Coordinates of C-alpha atoms in Angstrom, one line a residue:
Chain A
M1 CA 38.4 42.3 -8.7
S2 CA 38.2 43.2 -5.0
D3 CA 34.6 44.2 -5.5
F4 CA 33.9 40.8 -7.0
L5 CA 35.6 39.1 -4.0
V6 CA 33.5 41.1 -1.6
Y7 CA 30.3 40.3 -3.4
L8 CA 31.3 36.6 -3.5
I9 CA 32.0 36.3 0.2
T10 CA 29.0 38.3 1.3
G11 CA 26.9 36.2 -1.2
L12 CA 28.3 33.0 0.3
G13 CA 27.5 34.3 3.8
T14 CA 23.9 35.0 2.9
G15 CA 23.8 31.7 1.0
C16 CA 24.8 29.9 4.1
G17 CA 21.9 31.4 6.0
I18 CA 19.6 30.3 3.2
A19 CA 21.2 26.9 3.3
L20 CA 20.4 26.5 7.0
I21 CA 16.8 27.4 6.4
G22 CA 16.5 25.2 3.3
S23 CA 18.2 22.2 4.9
G24 CA 15.8 22.4 7.8
L25 CA 12.9 22.4 5.3
V26 CA 14.4 19.4 3.5
L27 CA 15.1 17.5 6.7
I28 CA 11.5 17.9 8.0
H29 CA 10.1 17.1 4.6
R30 CA 12.3 14.0 4.2
V31 CA 11.1 12.5 7.4
T32 CA 7.5 13.7 7.6
R33 CA 6.7 14.8 4.0
V34 CA 5.5 18.0 5.5
V35 CA 6.5 21.3 3.9
N36 CA 7.1 23.3 7.0
F37 CA 6.0 26.9 6.3
A38 CA 6.9 27.9 9.8
Q39 CA 10.6 27.3 9.1
G40 CA 11.3 31.1 8.8
T41 CA 9.6 31.6 12.2
F42 CA 12.3 29.5 13.9
A43 CA 14.9 31.9 12.6
V44 CA 13.0 34.9 13.8
V45 CA 12.4 33.4 17.2
G46 CA 16.0 32.3 17.5
A47 CA 17.3 35.7 16.5
L48 CA 15.0 37.8 18.6
T49 CA 15.6 35.6 21.7
A50 CA 19.4 35.9 21.2
I51 CA 19.1 39.7 20.8
S52 CA 17.0 40.0 24.0
L53 CA 19.4 37.9 25.9
L54 CA 22.4 40.0 24.7
D55 CA 20.5 43.1 25.9
T56 CA 20.3 41.6 29.4
G57 CA 24.1 41.4 29.4
L58 CA 24.6 37.7 28.5
P59 CA 27.9 37.2 26.7
H60 CA 28.1 36.5 23.0
G61 CA 28.1 32.8 22.3
L62 CA 25.9 31.8 25.2
A63 CA 23.1 34.1 24.1
E64 CA 23.2 32.8 20.6
L65 CA 23.3 29.2 21.8
L66 CA 20.3 29.8 24.0
G67 CA 18.5 31.4 21.0
V68 CA 19.2 28.3 19.0
A69 CA 18.0 26.1 21.8
V70 CA 14.7 28.1 22.1
A71 CA 14.2 27.8 18.4
A72 CA 14.7 24.0 18.7
V73 CA 12.1 23.8 21.4
V74 CA 9.7 25.9 19.3
G75 CA 10.4 23.5 16.4
L76 CA 9.6 20.5 18.6
L77 CA 6.4 22.2 19.8
F78 CA 5.3 23.0 16.2
G79 CA 6.0 19.4 15.3
V80 CA 3.9 18.1 18.2
I81 CA 1.0 20.3 17.0
A82 CA 1.4 19.6 13.3
I83 CA 2.1 15.8 13.3
G84 CA 1.7 14.7 16.9
R85 CA -1.8 13.4 16.3
R86 CA -1.7 10.0 14.5
G87 CA -3.0 10.0 11.0
T88 CA -2.6 13.7 10.3
S89 CA -1.9 13.9 6.5
P90 CA 1.1 15.8 5.4
Q91 CA -1.2 18.3 3.6
A92 CA -3.1 19.0 6.8
A93 CA 0.1 19.4 8.7
L94 CA 1.3 21.8 6.1
V95 CA -1.7 24.0 6.7
V96 CA -1.1 23.7 10.5
T97 CA 2.5 25.0 10.1
L98 CA 1.2 27.9 8.0
G99 CA -1.3 28.7 10.8
L100 CA 1.3 28.4 13.5
G101 CA 3.6 30.7 11.6
I102 CA 0.9 33.4 11.5
L103 CA 0.0 32.8 15.1
A104 CA 3.7 33.2 15.9
Y105 CA 3.5 36.8 14.4
A106 CA 1.1 37.8 17.1
V107 CA 3.2 36.3 19.9
E108 CA 6.4 37.8 18.5
V109 CA 4.8 41.3 18.2
M110 CA 3.6 41.0 21.8
L111 CA 7.0 39.9 23.1
W112 CA 9.3 42.0 21.0
G113 CA 7.2 44.7 19.3
D114 CA 7.0 45.3 15.6
Q115 CA 10.2 47.1 15.0
G116 CA 13.2 45.4 13.4
R117 CA 16.1 44.7 15.7
S118 CA 19.7 43.8 15.2
S119 CA 22.5 42.4 17.1
E120 CA 26.2 43.0 17.1
G121 CA 28.1 40.4 15.2
L122 CA 31.7 39.6 15.1
S123 CA 33.3 43.0 14.7
G124 CA 36.3 43.9 12.5
A125 CA 37.2 43.1 9.0
V126 CA 40.0 41.2 7.3
T127 CA 41.6 42.1 4.0
V128 CA 41.9 39.3 1.5
F129 CA 43.5 40.1 -1.9
G130 CA 42.8 43.8 -1.3
A131 CA 39.2 43.2 -0.5
R132 CA 37.9 44.2 2.9
I133 CA 35.6 41.5 4.2
Q134 CA 33.6 41.7 7.4
T135 CA 34.8 38.9 9.7
H136 CA 31.2 38.0 10.6
Y137 CA 30.7 36.7 7.1
L138 CA 33.6 34.3 7.6
L139 CA 32.0 33.2 10.9
I140 CA 28.7 32.5 9.1
I141 CA 30.5 30.4 6.5
G142 CA 32.6 28.5 9.0
V143 CA 29.7 27.7 11.3
T144 CA 27.5 26.6 8.4
M145 CA 30.2 24.3 7.0
A146 CA 30.7 22.7 10.4
V147 CA 27.0 22.2 10.7
F148 CA 26.7 20.5 7.3
A149 CA 29.7 18.3 8.1
A150 CA 27.9 17.3 11.3
M151 CA 24.7 16.5 9.4
A152 CA 26.6 14.4 6.9
A153 CA 28.2 12.4 9.7
L154 CA 24.8 12.0 11.4
F155 CA 23.1 10.6 8.3
G156 CA 26.2 8.7 7.0
R157 CA 27.4 7.1 10.1
T158 CA 25.0 6.9 13.0
D159 CA 22.1 4.5 13.5
A160 CA 19.8 7.4 14.4
G161 CA 20.6 9.1 11.2
K162 CA 20.0 5.8 9.3
A163 CA 16.6 5.5 11.0
L164 CA 15.7 9.1 10.0
S165 CA 16.6 8.2 6.4
A166 CA 14.7 5.0 6.7
C167 CA 11.5 7.0 7.6
S168 CA 11.9 9.0 4.5
S169 CA 12.7 6.0 2.3
N170 CA 9.8 3.8 3.4
P171 CA 7.8 4.9 6.4
Y172 CA 5.8 1.6 6.3
A173 CA 8.9 -0.6 6.4
A174 CA 10.3 1.7 9.1
R175 CA 7.3 0.9 11.3
V176 CA 7.8 -2.8 10.7
V177 CA 11.3 -2.8 12.0
G178 CA 10.1 -0.8 15.1
I179 CA 11.1 2.7 14.3
S180 CA 8.6 5.2 15.6
V181 CA 8.0 7.4 12.5
T182 CA 6.2 10.0 14.6
R183 CA 9.1 10.3 17.1
M184 CA 11.6 10.6 14.2
G185 CA 9.3 13.3 12.7
L186 CA 9.4 15.2 16.0
I187 CA 13.2 14.8 16.1
A188 CA 13.3 16.2 12.6
F189 CA 11.2 19.2 13.6
A190 CA 13.5 19.9 16.6
I191 CA 16.6 19.7 14.4
G192 CA 14.8 21.8 11.8
G193 CA 14.0 24.4 14.5
A194 CA 17.7 24.4 15.6
L195 CA 18.9 24.9 12.0
G196 CA 16.4 27.7 11.5
G197 CA 17.4 29.4 14.8
L198 CA 21.0 29.1 13.9
A199 CA 20.3 30.9 10.6
G200 CA 18.5 33.6 12.5
V201 CA 21.2 34.3 15.0
L202 CA 23.9 34.2 12.4
L203 CA 22.1 36.6 10.0
A204 CA 20.8 39.0 12.8
P205 CA 23.9 41.2 12.7
M206 CA 23.7 41.5 8.9
N207 CA 20.0 42.4 8.5
S208 CA 17.7 43.7 11.2
V209 CA 15.2 41.1 12.3
A210 CA 11.5 41.8 12.7
F211 CA 8.5 39.5 13.2
D212 CA 7.9 39.3 9.5
S213 CA 11.4 38.7 8.4
D214 CA 10.6 35.1 8.0
V215 CA 8.9 35.7 4.6
A216 CA 12.2 36.6 2.8
L217 CA 14.0 33.8 4.6
I218 CA 11.4 31.1 3.8
I219 CA 11.1 32.2 0.1
N220 CA 14.9 31.9 -0.3
G221 CA 15.1 28.7 1.8
F222 CA 12.3 27.1 -0.1
A223 CA 13.9 28.0 -3.4
A224 CA 17.1 26.3 -2.3
A225 CA 15.2 23.3 -1.0
V226 CA 13.5 22.9 -4.4
V227 CA 16.9 22.9 -6.0
G228 CA 17.5 19.9 -3.8
S229 CA 14.2 18.4 -4.8
M230 CA 13.1 18.7 -1.1
H231 CA 15.2 15.7 -0.5
H232 CA 19.0 16.2 -1.0
I233 CA 20.7 18.2 1.7
G234 CA 23.9 18.6 -0.3
R235 CA 22.2 19.9 -3.4
T236 CA 20.2 22.3 -1.2
L237 CA 23.4 23.7 0.1
A238 CA 24.7 24.1 -3.4
G239 CA 21.4 25.8 -4.5
A240 CA 21.5 28.1 -1.5
L241 CA 25.1 29.2 -2.1
F242 CA 24.3 29.8 -5.8
L243 CA 21.2 31.8 -4.8
G244 CA 23.1 33.9 -2.2
V245 CA 26.0 34.7 -4.6
A246 CA 23.6 35.5 -7.5
E247 CA 21.7 37.9 -5.2
A248 CA 24.9 39.6 -4.1
M249 CA 26.2 39.9 -7.6
V250 CA 22.9 41.4 -8.9
A251 CA 22.8 43.8 -5.9
G252 CA 26.5 44.7 -6.4
Y253 CA 26.7 45.2 -10.1
G254 CA 23.1 46.1 -10.8
S255 CA 20.5 47.3 -8.3
A256 CA 19.5 45.8 -5.0
T257 CA 15.9 46.3 -6.0
Y258 CA 16.2 43.4 -8.4
Q259 CA 18.2 41.0 -6.4
T260 CA 15.4 38.8 -5.2
V261 CA 13.6 38.9 -8.5
V262 CA 16.6 37.8 -10.5
A263 CA 17.5 35.1 -8.0
L264 CA 14.0 33.7 -7.8
G265 CA 13.7 33.9 -11.6
L266 CA 16.8 31.6 -11.8
V267 CA 15.2 29.2 -9.4
L268 CA 11.9 29.3 -11.3
A269 CA 13.8 28.3 -14.5
L270 CA 15.5 25.5 -12.6
M271 CA 12.2 24.2 -11.2
I272 CA 10.6 24.2 -14.7
G273 CA 13.7 22.4 -16.0
Q274 CA 13.4 19.8 -13.2
A275 CA 9.7 19.3 -13.7
A276 CA 10.2 18.8 -17.4
R277 CA 12.9 16.2 -16.7
T278 CA 10.7 14.3 -14.1
H279 CA 7.8 14.4 -16.5
S280 CA 9.8 12.8 -19.4
V281 CA 11.0 10.1 -17.0
V282 CA 7.4 9.3 -15.9
A283 CA 6.3 9.3 -19.5
E284 CA 9.0 6.8 -20.4
A285 CA 8.2 4.5 -17.5
G286 CA 4.4 4.7 -18.3
Chain B
M1 CA 12.9 -2.5 2.4
F2 CA 14.6 0.9 2.4
G3 CA 15.5 1.6 -1.2
D4 CA 17.6 4.6 -0.5
L5 CA 19.8 2.8 2.0
T6 CA 22.5 0.3 1.3
V7 CA 22.0 -3.4 1.9
D8 CA 24.2 -3.3 5.0
D9 CA 22.2 -0.4 6.5
N10 CA 19.0 -2.2 5.7
L11 CA 20.2 -5.2 7.7
R12 CA 21.5 -3.1 10.6
L13 CA 18.2 -1.3 10.9
G14 CA 16.5 -4.7 11.3
A15 CA 18.1 -4.8 14.8
W16 CA 16.8 -1.3 15.6
Q17 CA 14.5 -2.6 18.4
L18 CA 17.2 -4.6 20.2
S19 CA 18.3 -2.4 22.9
G20 CA 21.8 -3.5 23.8
R21 CA 24.6 -1.3 25.0
G22 CA 28.3 -1.5 24.4
R23 CA 29.5 -4.9 23.4
S24 CA 26.2 -6.6 23.2
R25 CA 25.0 -3.7 21.0
R26 CA 27.9 -4.3 18.6
K27 CA 27.0 -8.0 18.6
Q28 CA 23.4 -7.2 17.8
R29 CA 24.4 -4.9 14.9
D30 CA 26.8 -7.5 13.5
T31 CA 25.5 -8.6 10.1
S32 CA 28.1 -11.2 9.3
W33 CA 26.0 -14.2 10.2
V34 CA 23.2 -13.1 7.9
Y35 CA 25.7 -12.8 5.1
E36 CA 26.8 -16.4 5.8
L37 CA 23.2 -17.5 5.5
L38 CA 22.4 -15.4 2.5
P39 CA 25.8 -15.3 0.7
D40 CA 24.3 -13.7 -2.4
L41 CA 24.0 -10.5 -0.5
V42 CA 27.8 -10.2 0.2
R43 CA 28.5 -8.9 -3.3
V44 CA 25.9 -6.2 -3.1
R45 CA 26.3 -5.2 0.5
A46 CA 27.4 -1.6 -0.3
R47 CA 24.8 -1.1 -3.0
K48 CA 21.5 0.7 -2.5
A49 CA 18.7 -1.8 -1.9
G50 CA 16.4 -0.1 -4.3
G51 CA 18.6 -1.0 -7.3
L52 CA 18.6 -4.7 -6.6
S53 CA 16.7 -7.4 -8.5
G54 CA 13.4 -8.6 -7.0
G55 CA 15.0 -11.8 -5.6
Q56 CA 17.8 -9.9 -4.0
Q57 CA 15.3 -7.4 -2.5
Q58 CA 13.4 -10.3 -1.1
M59 CA 16.6 -11.7 0.4
V60 CA 17.3 -8.2 1.9
A61 CA 13.8 -8.3 3.5
V62 CA 14.4 -11.8 4.9
G63 CA 17.8 -10.8 6.1
R64 CA 16.5 -7.7 7.8
A65 CA 13.8 -9.6 9.5
L66 CA 16.4 -12.1 10.7
M67 CA 18.5 -9.3 12.3
S68 CA 15.7 -8.8 14.8
R69 CA 16.3 -12.3 16.0
P70 CA 12.7 -13.5 15.6
E71 CA 11.4 -16.7 17.1
V72 CA 8.9 -17.0 14.3
L73 CA 9.4 -15.7 10.8
V74 CA 6.2 -15.1 8.9
I75 CA 6.6 -14.9 5.1
D76 CA 3.7 -13.9 3.0
E77 CA 3.9 -15.0 -0.7
L78 CA 7.5 -16.0 -1.0
S79 CA 7.1 -16.8 -4.7
L80 CA 5.1 -13.7 -5.7
G81 CA 6.7 -12.0 -8.7
L82 CA 10.0 -13.9 -8.5
A83 CA 11.7 -16.1 -11.1
P84 CA 11.4 -19.8 -10.3
L85 CA 15.1 -20.3 -9.8
I86 CA 15.3 -17.5 -7.3
V87 CA 12.3 -18.9 -5.4
A88 CA 14.1 -22.3 -5.2
D89 CA 17.2 -20.5 -3.9
L90 CA 15.3 -18.6 -1.3
A91 CA 13.4 -21.7 -0.3
E92 CA 16.7 -23.5 0.3
H93 CA 18.0 -20.6 2.5
L94 CA 14.8 -20.8 4.6
T95 CA 15.1 -24.5 5.1
E96 CA 18.7 -23.9 6.2
L97 CA 17.6 -21.2 8.6
N98 CA 15.0 -23.5 10.1
R99 CA 17.5 -26.3 10.5
E100 CA 20.5 -24.4 11.7
Q101 CA 19.1 -21.4 13.7
G102 CA 15.9 -23.2 14.9
T103 CA 13.8 -20.3 13.6
A104 CA 10.2 -21.3 13.0
V105 CA 9.0 -20.3 9.6
V106 CA 5.3 -19.7 8.8
L107 CA 5.0 -19.6 5.0
I108 CA 1.8 -18.3 3.4
E109 CA 2.0 -19.4 -0.2
Q110 CA -0.3 -20.1 -3.1
N111 CA 2.2 -22.3 -4.9
A112 CA 0.9 -25.6 -3.4
R113 CA 3.7 -27.7 -4.6
L114 CA 6.4 -25.4 -3.2
A115 CA 4.6 -25.0 0.1
L116 CA 4.0 -28.7 0.6
D117 CA 7.5 -29.5 -0.5
L118 CA 9.2 -27.0 1.7
C119 CA 7.6 -27.4 5.1
S120 CA 6.9 -30.1 7.6
R121 CA 3.3 -29.2 8.5
A122 CA 0.7 -27.6 6.3
Y123 CA -2.8 -26.2 6.5
V124 CA -5.0 -25.8 3.5
L125 CA -7.3 -22.7 3.7
E126 CA -10.4 -22.5 1.6
A127 CA -12.5 -19.4 1.9
G128 CA -11.0 -18.5 5.2
R129 CA -11.4 -21.9 6.8
I130 CA -8.9 -24.6 7.4
A131 CA -10.0 -27.3 4.9
A132 CA -7.2 -29.8 5.6
E133 CA -4.2 -30.0 7.9
G134 CA -1.5 -32.3 8.7
D135 CA 1.9 -33.5 7.8
S136 CA 3.0 -32.1 4.5
A137 CA 4.0 -35.4 3.0
E138 CA 0.7 -36.9 4.0
L139 CA -1.3 -34.0 2.6
A140 CA 0.6 -34.2 -0.6
A141 CA -0.1 -37.9 -0.8
S142 CA -3.8 -37.5 -0.1
P143 CA -5.8 -38.0 -3.3
D144 CA -8.3 -35.1 -2.5
I145 CA -5.5 -32.6 -2.2
A146 CA -3.6 -33.9 -5.2
R147 CA -6.7 -33.6 -7.3
A148 CA -7.6 -30.0 -6.1
Y149 CA -4.2 -28.5 -5.9
L150 CA -1.6 -30.6 -7.6
G151 CA -3.4 -31.8 -10.7
E152 CA -4.4 -35.4 -11.5
A153 CA -1.0 -36.9 -11.0
Q154 CA -0.7 -39.6 -8.4
G155 CA 0.7 -38.2 -5.3
L156 CA 3.5 -35.7 -5.4
P157 CA 6.0 -36.1 -8.1
S158 CA 9.5 -35.4 -7.2
P159 CA 9.9 -31.6 -7.6
P160 CA 11.7 -30.3 -10.7
D161 CA 14.7 -28.1 -10.1
A162 CA 12.8 -25.1 -11.3
Q163 CA 9.3 -24.7 -10.2
D164 CA 6.8 -23.8 -12.8
D165 CA 5.6 -20.7 -11.0
P166 CA 2.6 -18.9 -12.6
G167 CA 4.0 -15.6 -11.4
P168 CA 5.8 -13.2 -13.8
D169 CA 9.5 -13.3 -14.2
D170 CA 11.9 -11.2 -12.2
P171 CA 10.5 -7.7 -12.2
G172 CA 14.0 -6.2 -12.7
P173 CA 15.9 -3.6 -10.8
D174 CA 13.7 -0.7 -11.5
D175 CA 10.6 -2.3 -10.1
P176 CA 10.2 -1.6 -6.4
G177 CA 9.0 -5.1 -6.0
P178 CA 5.9 -6.4 -4.3
D179 CA 7.3 -5.8 -0.8
D180 CA 7.5 -2.1 -1.2
P181 CA 4.2 -0.4 -0.8
G182 CA 4.4 3.2 -1.8
P183 CA 5.2 5.8 0.7
D184 CA 1.6 6.8 1.0
D185 CA 0.4 3.3 1.6
P186 CA -1.0 3.4 5.1
G187 CA -1.0 -0.3 5.6
P188 CA -1.7 -2.1 8.9
D189 CA 0.3 -0.9 11.8
D190 CA 3.0 -3.3 12.8
R191 CA 4.4 -1.3 15.6
G192 CA 3.3 -3.9 18.1
S193 CA 5.2 -6.8 16.5
A194 CA 8.4 -6.7 18.5
D195 CA 10.1 -9.9 17.7
S196 CA 9.5 -10.6 14.1
G197 CA 8.9 -8.9 10.8
S198 CA 9.7 -9.8 7.3
H199 CA 8.9 -8.8 3.8
D200 CA 7.3 -5.6 5.2
R201 CA 4.1 -7.5 5.5
A202 CA 5.1 -10.0 8.1
T203 CA 3.7 -9.8 11.6
A204 CA 4.7 -11.6 14.7
D205 CA 2.8 -14.8 15.2
P206 CA 2.4 -16.3 18.7
A207 CA 2.0 -19.8 17.2
P208 CA 5.1 -21.7 18.2
T209 CA 4.5 -24.4 15.6
P210 CA 7.7 -24.8 13.6
G211 CA 6.6 -25.5 10.1
T212 CA 4.5 -24.0 7.5
A213 CA 1.0 -23.1 6.6
K214 CA -0.4 -22.9 3.2
T215 CA -3.2 -20.7 2.5
A216 CA -5.0 -18.9 -0.2
R217 CA -6.0 -16.2 2.3
G218 CA -9.7 -17.0 2.0
N219 CA -9.7 -16.2 -1.7
Q220 CA -10.8 -19.2 -3.6
D221 CA -10.0 -17.7 -6.9
T222 CA -6.3 -17.6 -6.0
T223 CA -6.5 -21.1 -4.9
V224 CA -8.1 -22.2 -8.1
Q225 CA -5.4 -20.3 -10.1
S226 CA -2.6 -22.0 -8.4
A227 CA -4.4 -25.3 -8.7
R228 CA -4.7 -24.7 -12.5
A229 CA -1.1 -23.9 -12.7
A230 CA -0.3 -27.0 -10.9
T231 CA -2.4 -29.0 -13.3
R232 CA -0.6 -27.5 -16.2
E233 CA 2.6 -28.5 -14.6
A234 CA 1.6 -32.1 -14.0
K235 CA 0.6 -32.6 -17.6

C-alpha cells in the first residue's frame, strides 16, 4: 500500500512536468497551429540556467525564477524566428522549430558541456500513510496546479485570454476585429517557453539534465498533448498525469526499462482510438 | 465569428481595438446595448457561437461589428444561405440601427427586391460598372430596372412578409455558415480596417453615404440569377 502511494505521488510529480511541457505545446499549437518541436529545449535551457545560477550562489527561488524567465525569452526568440515573418506556413515553422532545437544543442554544449547536471531540490521527506514521499514531488504538484489554475483564469476571464482563444478559433475573424495574430502567436511562444522552463527547473532535482534531455521530455509532452487533441489544456493535464502515473507504476512493479515503452504504447492506443472516432464522424458528415 | 467562444465573448472581442482605460474601457466592453438592438441574442448569450443557427450567427457577426462602434457598416450578402424569415428579421434590425444609432449601412446584395426595399439609395452594378444609381424608390419604379431585376410586374409590388429568396434554407447549427472561412483560408488582410468590420468579410468604407448599394459584384451570372428568381416571384 505504501509502495503504491509512493509510486502514485512520484508518478503525479513526473506527470506534472509532462503536463507543463504538453500544455506549452498545446498553447502554441492552438494560437499558431505550429507543432513546436523545440518545446523540450525550453525546459533544458531553463533547468541549466537555474543550475548555473545556483552554482554562483544565488538563492533558491530566485535562480529558478530567472531560469524560467530566460526560457520565456528563448521561447519568444524562437517564435520570432519561426513565425515572425508574415505568411510562414505552420508546416514551415514546424521545421524551423526542429532546426532551432538542434542548433540549441550546439549552444548548450558550448555553454554547459555535454554532461548531465542536477540541482538540489526541496530537501526532506514527509510520511503520508506510512509512505515516505520526497517533499520536492509535492512542490512540483503544487506549483503545477497553481500554474494550471492561472491558465484557466487567463483563458476564462481576461480579454487577452479570449483574444488568444479567438486566434485559435478563427484567425481570419481575429484579424478582422483587429487582433494581431502574429503578436498573439509570439505571446503564445513566450508563455510556452516559460511553461517549458518551469518544467525544466522543477524536474532538474529529480533527473539530471543534459543538452539532449529534451527528447524524453518532448516525447512524453507530445503524447500528453495528443491526448488533448493538441487543443484542450485540461485534457492534456489529465493525459500527462495518467502517463506519469502509468510510467511510475510500470517502473515500480515491473522494470524501469519498459516504463516509456508501456506508457507510449498506451498513448498510441489512445491515438488510434481517437483517429478512428474522428474518421467515423467525418464519414457521417460526408 | 469565433465558434469556440460564447456569444458574449464574441461581442466583447468586437471592441478589442477600442483602447479605453478604467471606466471608459468598461463602457466600451458593455454589450447590453447590442442585446437591446438584437434581442434574439439574449437567450443564447452564454452559448458557444459555433452551435447557433445560421441566422443567429449572422446576428452575432453584425453585433460584433457594432461593438467596434463603426461609422459605416458594410454587409456583404446579407441574405446568403439564410431562411427568408430570418433575412426579414435581420433587415428590420439593420433599419433600426440606421435610424436609431445613425450608423450608415452599405449593403451588397443580389436579392434586388430586398436591397431596393431596404435602403434609401442604390447602385446597380453590372460587370463591375455602375449601370444605374439613384433613390431606391425611383430605381424600383424605373421600367428598365423592373424588367431586368424585378420581373415584368409594373413597378415594385408591396413586399410580401417573407421574401422568396433563391438561397437555401437555414443551414442548421452544424454548418459553420458562409461567414466562417476555414482556419486555413488566407483571405484578404483586414488589419487596416480600424473602424468597421462585419460578417468577417466586411471592410471599412470611407464613403460617408448613408444608404445602400446593390451590386452583383461584377458577376453578371449572379445578377441574372437573382433577376430570374425575382421573375419567378412576380408571376
